[in-house]
mmCIF file with all atom_site columns, C-alpha atoms in Angstrom:
data_model
loop_
_atom_site.group_PDB
_atom_site.id
_atom_site.type_symbol
_atom_site.label_atom_id
_atom_site.label_alt_id
_atom_site.label_comp_id
_atom_site.label_asym_id
_atom_site.label_entity_id
_atom_site.label_seq_id
_atom_site.pdbx_PDB_ins_code
_atom_site.Cartn_x
_atom_site.Cartn_y
_atom_site.Cartn_z
_atom_site.occupancy
_atom_site.B_iso_or_equiv
_atom_site.pdbx_formal_charge
_atom_site.auth_seq_id
_atom_site.auth_comp_id
_atom_site.auth_asym_id
_atom_site.auth_atom_id
_atom_site.pdbx_PDB_model_num
ATOM 1   C CA . MET A 1 1   ? 203.458 -10.551 -83.955  1.00 71.00 ? 633 MET A CA 1
ATOM 2   C CA . ARG A 1 2   ? 204.275 -12.950 -86.765  1.00 84.00 ? 634 ARG A CA 1
ATOM 3   C CA . VAL A 1 3   ? 201.190 -14.485 -88.423  1.00 83.00 ? 635 VAL A CA 1
ATOM 4   C CA . GLU A 1 4   ? 202.762 -17.894 -87.794  1.00 85.00 ? 636 GLU A CA 1
ATOM 5   C CA . ASP A 1 5   ? 202.284 -17.266 -84.048  1.00 91.00 ? 637 ASP A CA 1
ATOM 6   C CA . ILE A 1 6   ? 198.590 -16.352 -84.264  1.00 93.00 ? 638 ILE A CA 1
ATOM 7   C CA . PRO A 1 7   ? 196.268 -19.089 -82.929  1.00 96.00 ? 639 PRO A CA 1
ATOM 8   C CA . ILE A 1 8   ? 194.585 -20.769 -85.897  1.00 97.00 ? 640 ILE A CA 1
ATOM 9   C CA . LEU A 1 9   ? 191.067 -20.156 -84.537  1.00 96.00 ? 641 LEU A CA 1
ATOM 10  C CA . GLU A 1 10  ? 191.711 -16.409 -84.893  1.00 95.00 ? 642 GLU A CA 1
ATOM 11  C CA . LEU A 1 11  ? 192.387 -16.872 -88.623  1.00 96.00 ? 643 LEU A CA 1
ATOM 12  C CA . ILE A 1 12  ? 189.699 -19.263 -89.858  1.00 96.00 ? 644 ILE A CA 1
ATOM 13  C CA . PRO A 1 13  ? 185.900 -19.342 -89.535  1.00 95.00 ? 645 PRO A CA 1
ATOM 14  C CA . GLN A 1 14  ? 185.724 -23.093 -88.795  1.00 95.00 ? 646 GLN A CA 1
ATOM 15  C CA . ARG A 1 15  ? 185.372 -24.374 -85.247  1.00 95.00 ? 647 ARG A CA 1
ATOM 16  C CA . PRO A 1 16  ? 186.022 -27.767 -83.643  1.00 95.00 ? 648 PRO A CA 1
ATOM 17  C CA . PRO A 1 17  ? 185.413 -30.504 -84.509  1.00 94.00 ? 649 PRO A CA 1
ATOM 18  C CA . PHE A 1 18  ? 185.631 -29.169 -88.068  1.00 95.00 ? 650 PHE A CA 1
ATOM 19  C CA . VAL A 1 19  ? 189.164 -27.664 -87.904  1.00 97.00 ? 651 VAL A CA 1
ATOM 20  C CA . MET A 1 20  ? 191.531 -29.287 -90.415  1.00 98.00 ? 652 MET A CA 1
ATOM 21  C CA . VAL A 1 21  ? 194.601 -27.024 -89.910  1.00 98.00 ? 653 VAL A CA 1
ATOM 22  C CA . ASP A 1 22  ? 196.707 -26.703 -86.765  1.00 98.00 ? 654 ASP A CA 1
ATOM 23  C CA . ARG A 1 23  ? 198.901 -23.725 -87.599  1.00 97.00 ? 655 ARG A CA 1
ATOM 24  C CA . VAL A 1 24  ? 200.243 -21.481 -90.343  1.00 98.00 ? 656 VAL A CA 1
ATOM 25  C CA . MET A 1 25  ? 203.792 -22.434 -91.284  1.00 96.00 ? 657 MET A CA 1
ATOM 26  C CA . ALA A 1 26  ? 204.472 -19.690 -93.842  1.00 96.00 ? 658 ALA A CA 1
ATOM 27  C CA . PHE A 1 27  ? 202.502 -16.808 -95.275  1.00 96.00 ? 659 PHE A CA 1
ATOM 28  C CA . ASP A 1 28  ? 202.658 -14.163 -97.909  1.00 91.00 ? 660 ASP A CA 1
ATOM 29  C CA . ARG A 1 29  ? 199.991 -12.975 -100.325 1.00 89.00 ? 661 ARG A CA 1
ATOM 30  C CA . MET A 1 30  ? 201.069 -15.480 -102.996 1.00 96.00 ? 662 MET A CA 1
ATOM 31  C CA . LEU A 1 31  ? 202.147 -18.586 -101.042 1.00 97.00 ? 663 LEU A CA 1
ATOM 32  C CA . THR A 1 32  ? 200.791 -19.975 -97.777  1.00 98.00 ? 664 THR A CA 1
ATOM 33  C CA . SER A 1 33  ? 201.541 -23.243 -95.986  1.00 98.00 ? 665 SER A CA 1
ATOM 34  C CA . THR A 1 34  ? 199.820 -24.887 -93.036  1.00 98.00 ? 666 THR A CA 1
ATOM 35  C CA . ALA A 1 35  ? 200.443 -27.951 -90.892  1.00 98.00 ? 667 ALA A CA 1
ATOM 36  C CA . PHE A 1 36  ? 197.828 -30.449 -89.722  1.00 98.00 ? 668 PHE A CA 1
ATOM 37  C CA . THR A 1 37  ? 198.463 -33.635 -87.748  1.00 98.00 ? 669 THR A CA 1
ATOM 38  C CA . VAL A 1 38  ? 195.767 -36.235 -88.339  1.00 98.00 ? 670 VAL A CA 1
ATOM 39  C CA . ALA A 1 39  ? 194.171 -37.315 -85.053  1.00 98.00 ? 671 ALA A CA 1
ATOM 40  C CA . ALA A 1 40  ? 192.142 -40.491 -84.573  1.00 97.00 ? 672 ALA A CA 1
ATOM 41  C CA . GLU A 1 41  ? 189.150 -38.465 -83.353  1.00 96.00 ? 673 GLU A CA 1
ATOM 42  C CA . CYS A 1 42  ? 189.062 -36.288 -86.493  1.00 97.00 ? 674 CYS A CA 1
ATOM 43  C CA . ILE A 1 43  ? 185.570 -36.385 -88.018  1.00 97.00 ? 675 ILE A CA 1
ATOM 44  C CA . PHE A 1 44  ? 187.037 -37.205 -91.446  1.00 98.00 ? 676 PHE A CA 1
ATOM 45  C CA . VAL A 1 45  ? 189.043 -40.242 -90.232  1.00 98.00 ? 677 VAL A CA 1
ATOM 46  C CA . GLU A 1 46  ? 187.825 -43.700 -91.141  1.00 98.00 ? 678 GLU A CA 1
ATOM 47  C CA . ASP A 1 47  ? 189.754 -46.933 -90.637  1.00 98.00 ? 679 ASP A CA 1
ATOM 48  C CA . GLY A 1 48  ? 192.855 -45.005 -89.551  1.00 98.00 ? 680 GLY A CA 1
ATOM 49  C CA . GLN A 1 49  ? 192.983 -42.765 -92.631  1.00 98.00 ? 681 GLN A CA 1
ATOM 50  C CA . LEU A 1 50  ? 191.987 -39.200 -93.377  1.00 98.00 ? 682 LEU A CA 1
ATOM 51  C CA . MET A 1 51  ? 189.372 -39.545 -96.081  1.00 98.00 ? 683 MET A CA 1
ATOM 52  C CA . ALA A 1 52  ? 189.541 -37.586 -99.356  1.00 98.00 ? 684 ALA A CA 1
ATOM 53  C CA . ASP A 1 53  ? 186.921 -35.071 -98.196  1.00 97.00 ? 685 ASP A CA 1
ATOM 54  C CA . GLY A 1 54  ? 189.124 -34.308 -95.182  1.00 98.00 ? 686 GLY A CA 1
ATOM 55  C CA . VAL A 1 55  ? 192.061 -33.560 -97.482  1.00 98.00 ? 687 VAL A CA 1
ATOM 56  C CA . VAL A 1 56  ? 189.834 -31.280 -99.587  1.00 98.00 ? 688 VAL A CA 1
ATOM 57  C CA . GLU A 1 57  ? 188.713 -29.469 -96.435  1.00 97.00 ? 689 GLU A CA 1
ATOM 58  C CA . ASN A 1 58  ? 192.353 -29.144 -95.331  1.00 98.00 ? 690 ASN A CA 1
ATOM 59  C CA . VAL A 1 59  ? 193.167 -27.387 -98.615  1.00 98.00 ? 691 VAL A CA 1
ATOM 60  C CA . ALA A 1 60  ? 190.121 -25.117 -98.285  1.00 97.00 ? 692 ALA A CA 1
ATOM 61  C CA . GLN A 1 61  ? 191.073 -24.230 -94.708  1.00 97.00 ? 693 GLN A CA 1
ATOM 62  C CA . THR A 1 62  ? 194.615 -23.429 -95.838  1.00 98.00 ? 694 THR A CA 1
ATOM 63  C CA . CYS A 1 63  ? 192.989 -20.920 -98.211  1.00 97.00 ? 695 CYS A CA 1
ATOM 64  C CA . ALA A 1 64  ? 190.917 -19.615 -95.286  1.00 96.00 ? 696 ALA A CA 1
ATOM 65  C CA . ALA A 1 65  ? 194.064 -19.267 -93.161  1.00 97.00 ? 697 ALA A CA 1
ATOM 66  C CA . ARG A 1 66  ? 195.686 -17.207 -95.935  1.00 96.00 ? 698 ARG A CA 1
ATOM 67  C CA . MET A 1 67  ? 192.718 -14.832 -96.003  1.00 94.00 ? 699 MET A CA 1
ATOM 68  C CA . GLY A 1 68  ? 192.684 -14.780 -92.195  1.00 94.00 ? 700 GLY A CA 1
ATOM 69  C CA . CYS A 1 69  ? 196.306 -13.630 -92.207  1.00 94.00 ? 701 CYS A CA 1
ATOM 70  C CA . ILE A 1 70  ? 195.461 -10.868 -94.679  1.00 93.00 ? 702 ILE A CA 1
ATOM 71  C CA . ASN A 1 71  ? 192.454 -9.845  -92.586  1.00 92.00 ? 703 ASN A CA 1
ATOM 72  C CA . HIS A 1 72  ? 194.583 -9.859  -89.418  1.00 92.00 ? 704 HIS A CA 1
ATOM 73  C CA . ILE A 1 73  ? 197.195 -7.603  -91.015  1.00 90.00 ? 705 ILE A CA 1
ATOM 74  C CA . ASN A 1 74  ? 194.424 -5.248  -92.215  1.00 91.00 ? 706 ASN A CA 1
ATOM 75  C CA . ASN A 1 75  ? 192.620 -5.296  -88.822  1.00 93.00 ? 707 ASN A CA 1
ATOM 76  C CA . GLU A 1 76  ? 189.522 -6.825  -90.417  1.00 92.00 ? 708 GLU A CA 1
ATOM 77  C CA . ASN A 1 77  ? 187.272 -9.621  -89.215  1.00 92.00 ? 709 ASN A CA 1
ATOM 78  C CA . VAL A 1 78  ? 187.521 -13.149 -90.587  1.00 91.00 ? 710 VAL A CA 1
ATOM 79  C CA . LYS A 1 79  ? 185.048 -13.615 -93.470  1.00 89.00 ? 711 LYS A CA 1
ATOM 80  C CA . LEU A 1 80  ? 183.156 -16.700 -94.568  1.00 91.00 ? 712 LEU A CA 1
ATOM 81  C CA . GLY A 1 81  ? 184.388 -18.356 -97.738  1.00 91.00 ? 713 GLY A CA 1
ATOM 82  C CA . PHE A 1 82  ? 183.131 -21.129 -99.976  1.00 94.00 ? 714 PHE A CA 1
ATOM 83  C CA . ILE A 1 83  ? 184.679 -23.646 -102.337 1.00 95.00 ? 715 ILE A CA 1
ATOM 84  C CA . GLY A 1 84  ? 183.725 -22.458 -105.821 1.00 94.00 ? 716 GLY A CA 1
ATOM 85  C CA . ALA A 1 85  ? 185.349 -25.282 -107.787 1.00 96.00 ? 717 ALA A CA 1
ATOM 86  C CA . ILE A 1 86  ? 187.869 -28.094 -107.509 1.00 97.00 ? 718 ILE A CA 1
ATOM 87  C CA . ARG A 1 87  ? 189.746 -29.257 -110.588 1.00 97.00 ? 719 ARG A CA 1
ATOM 88  C CA . ASN A 1 88  ? 192.417 -31.835 -111.305 1.00 97.00 ? 720 ASN A CA 1
ATOM 89  C CA . MET A 1 89  ? 192.308 -33.299 -107.783 1.00 98.00 ? 721 MET A CA 1
ATOM 90  C CA . SER A 1 90  ? 194.638 -36.263 -107.541 1.00 98.00 ? 722 SER A CA 1
ATOM 91  C CA . PHE A 1 91  ? 195.646 -38.478 -104.645 1.00 98.00 ? 723 PHE A CA 1
ATOM 92  C CA . ARG A 1 92  ? 198.717 -40.682 -104.394 1.00 98.00 ? 724 ARG A CA 1
ATOM 93  C CA . ARG A 1 93  ? 197.457 -42.016 -101.069 1.00 98.00 ? 725 ARG A CA 1
ATOM 94  C CA . LEU A 1 94  ? 195.353 -40.981 -98.106  1.00 98.00 ? 726 LEU A CA 1
ATOM 95  C CA . PRO A 1 95  ? 197.096 -39.689 -94.961  1.00 98.00 ? 727 PRO A CA 1
ATOM 96  C CA . ARG A 1 96  ? 197.124 -41.922 -91.880  1.00 98.00 ? 728 ARG A CA 1
ATOM 97  C CA . VAL A 1 97  ? 196.450 -41.058 -88.256  1.00 98.00 ? 729 VAL A CA 1
ATOM 98  C CA . GLY A 1 98  ? 199.548 -39.503 -86.700  1.00 98.00 ? 730 GLY A CA 1
ATOM 99  C CA . GLU A 1 99  ? 200.941 -38.147 -89.962  1.00 98.00 ? 731 GLU A CA 1
ATOM 100 C CA . THR A 1 100 ? 201.428 -34.407 -90.411  1.00 98.00 ? 732 THR A CA 1
ATOM 101 C CA . LEU A 1 101 ? 200.227 -32.799 -93.606  1.00 98.00 ? 733 LEU A CA 1
ATOM 102 C CA . ILE A 1 102 ? 202.044 -29.742 -94.902  1.00 98.00 ? 734 ILE A CA 1
ATOM 103 C CA . THR A 1 103 ? 199.635 -28.078 -97.288  1.00 98.00 ? 735 THR A CA 1
ATOM 104 C CA . SER A 1 104 ? 200.820 -25.300 -99.575  1.00 98.00 ? 736 SER A CA 1
ATOM 105 C CA . ILE A 1 105 ? 198.705 -23.077 -101.768 1.00 98.00 ? 737 ILE A CA 1
ATOM 106 C CA . ALA A 1 106 ? 200.073 -20.820 -104.484 1.00 98.00 ? 738 ALA A CA 1
ATOM 107 C CA . VAL A 1 107 ? 197.781 -18.080 -105.759 1.00 98.00 ? 739 VAL A CA 1
ATOM 108 C CA . ARG A 1 108 ? 197.384 -18.276 -109.503 1.00 97.00 ? 740 ARG A CA 1
ATOM 109 C CA . GLU A 1 109 ? 194.716 -15.561 -109.895 1.00 96.00 ? 741 GLU A CA 1
ATOM 110 C CA . GLU A 1 110 ? 192.749 -13.268 -107.662 1.00 94.00 ? 742 GLU A CA 1
ATOM 111 C CA . VAL A 1 111 ? 189.825 -11.356 -109.133 1.00 93.00 ? 743 VAL A CA 1
ATOM 112 C CA . PHE A 1 112 ? 187.380 -9.440  -106.972 1.00 89.00 ? 744 PHE A CA 1
ATOM 113 C CA . ARG A 1 113 ? 186.439 -11.911 -104.201 1.00 89.00 ? 745 ARG A CA 1
ATOM 114 C CA . MET A 1 114 ? 187.494 -15.081 -106.083 1.00 95.00 ? 746 MET A CA 1
ATOM 115 C CA . THR A 1 115 ? 190.878 -16.728 -105.669 1.00 96.00 ? 747 THR A CA 1
ATOM 116 C CA . LEU A 1 116 ? 192.268 -19.575 -107.785 1.00 97.00 ? 748 LEU A CA 1
ATOM 117 C CA . VAL A 1 117 ? 195.077 -21.564 -106.167 1.00 98.00 ? 749 VAL A CA 1
ATOM 118 C CA . ASP A 1 118 ? 197.288 -24.518 -106.941 1.00 98.00 ? 750 ASP A CA 1
ATOM 119 C CA . ALA A 1 119 ? 197.460 -26.762 -103.891 1.00 98.00 ? 751 ALA A CA 1
ATOM 120 C CA . GLU A 1 120 ? 199.922 -29.442 -102.867 1.00 98.00 ? 752 GLU A CA 1
ATOM 121 C CA . VAL A 1 121 ? 199.662 -31.668 -99.796  1.00 98.00 ? 753 VAL A CA 1
ATOM 122 C CA . ARG A 1 122 ? 202.860 -33.316 -98.534  1.00 98.00 ? 754 ARG A CA 1
ATOM 123 C CA . ILE A 1 123 ? 203.793 -35.714 -95.798  1.00 98.00 ? 755 ILE A CA 1
ATOM 124 C CA . GLY A 1 124 ? 207.521 -35.298 -95.377  1.00 97.00 ? 756 GLY A CA 1
ATOM 125 C CA . ASP A 1 125 ? 208.990 -35.315 -98.884  1.00 97.00 ? 757 ASP A CA 1
ATOM 126 C CA . GLU A 1 126 ? 206.051 -37.254 -100.333 1.00 98.00 ? 758 GLU A CA 1
ATOM 127 C CA . VAL A 1 127 ? 203.365 -35.429 -102.321 1.00 98.00 ? 759 VAL A CA 1
ATOM 128 C CA . VAL A 1 128 ? 200.093 -37.173 -101.394 1.00 98.00 ? 760 VAL A CA 1
ATOM 129 C CA . ALA A 1 129 ? 197.582 -34.881 -103.122 1.00 98.00 ? 761 ALA A CA 1
ATOM 130 C CA . LYS A 1 130 ? 197.334 -32.007 -105.601 1.00 98.00 ? 762 LYS A CA 1
ATOM 131 C CA . ALA A 1 131 ? 194.472 -29.856 -106.810 1.00 98.00 ? 763 ALA A CA 1
ATOM 132 C CA . GLU A 1 132 ? 193.345 -26.574 -108.242 1.00 98.00 ? 764 GLU A CA 1
ATOM 133 C CA . MET A 1 133 ? 190.767 -24.855 -106.058 1.00 98.00 ? 765 MET A CA 1
ATOM 134 C CA . LYS A 1 134 ? 188.667 -21.758 -106.543 1.00 97.00 ? 766 LYS A CA 1
ATOM 135 C CA . ILE A 1 135 ? 187.534 -20.035 -103.348 1.00 96.00 ? 767 ILE A CA 1
ATOM 136 C CA . ALA A 1 136 ? 184.800 -17.410 -103.195 1.00 95.00 ? 768 ALA A CA 1
ATOM 137 C CA . LEU A 1 137 ? 185.035 -15.013 -100.268 1.00 90.00 ? 769 LEU A CA 1
ATOM 138 C CA . SER A 1 138 ? 181.844 -13.486 -98.918  1.00 88.00 ? 770 SER A CA 1
ATOM 139 C CA . GLU A 1 139 ? 181.473 -10.162 -97.170  1.00 85.00 ? 771 GLU A CA 1
ATOM 140 C CA . VAL A 1 140 ? 179.843 -11.870 -94.183  1.00 85.00 ? 772 VAL A CA 1
ATOM 141 C CA . ASP A 1 141 ? 181.835 -11.833 -90.949  1.00 88.00 ? 773 ASP A CA 1
ATOM 142 C CA . ALA A 1 142 ? 182.438 -15.325 -89.585  1.00 86.00 ? 774 ALA A CA 1
ATOM 143 C CA . LYS A 1 143 ? 181.588 -14.171 -86.066  1.00 76.00 ? 775 LYS A CA 1
ATOM 144 C CA . GLY A 1 144 ? 178.646 -12.039 -87.193  1.00 54.00 ? 776 GLY A CA 1
#
């Protein structure tokens, strides 16, 4: 089975209504992309827009989906992870309800259980946000 076909809830520790990724679009150990269509009932939507904290969570969950794919390949359980740092976050605009975000993360460094990524969030050809994010992965199973 291709990781792109795996239901997202098998790859990430988050559960509704806190899920900010719909599916994995592409995966390898260095580059992962996810898709997320902003719904009006999303907990991070206000006045028809996905707020900045929702975009940050979308990036973090893209990182979680990457690790979930690795865990799936290795027959391991999904682990809990935490945002360790966010740097150079910039927004061109906030996504609107009905728009689909394509979020890509490129691994810059991975040391022990810490991963530093460069993230880019697009809607179509438009880059709407960028950031550097550090994710710390715990050894705690998400379903433990």
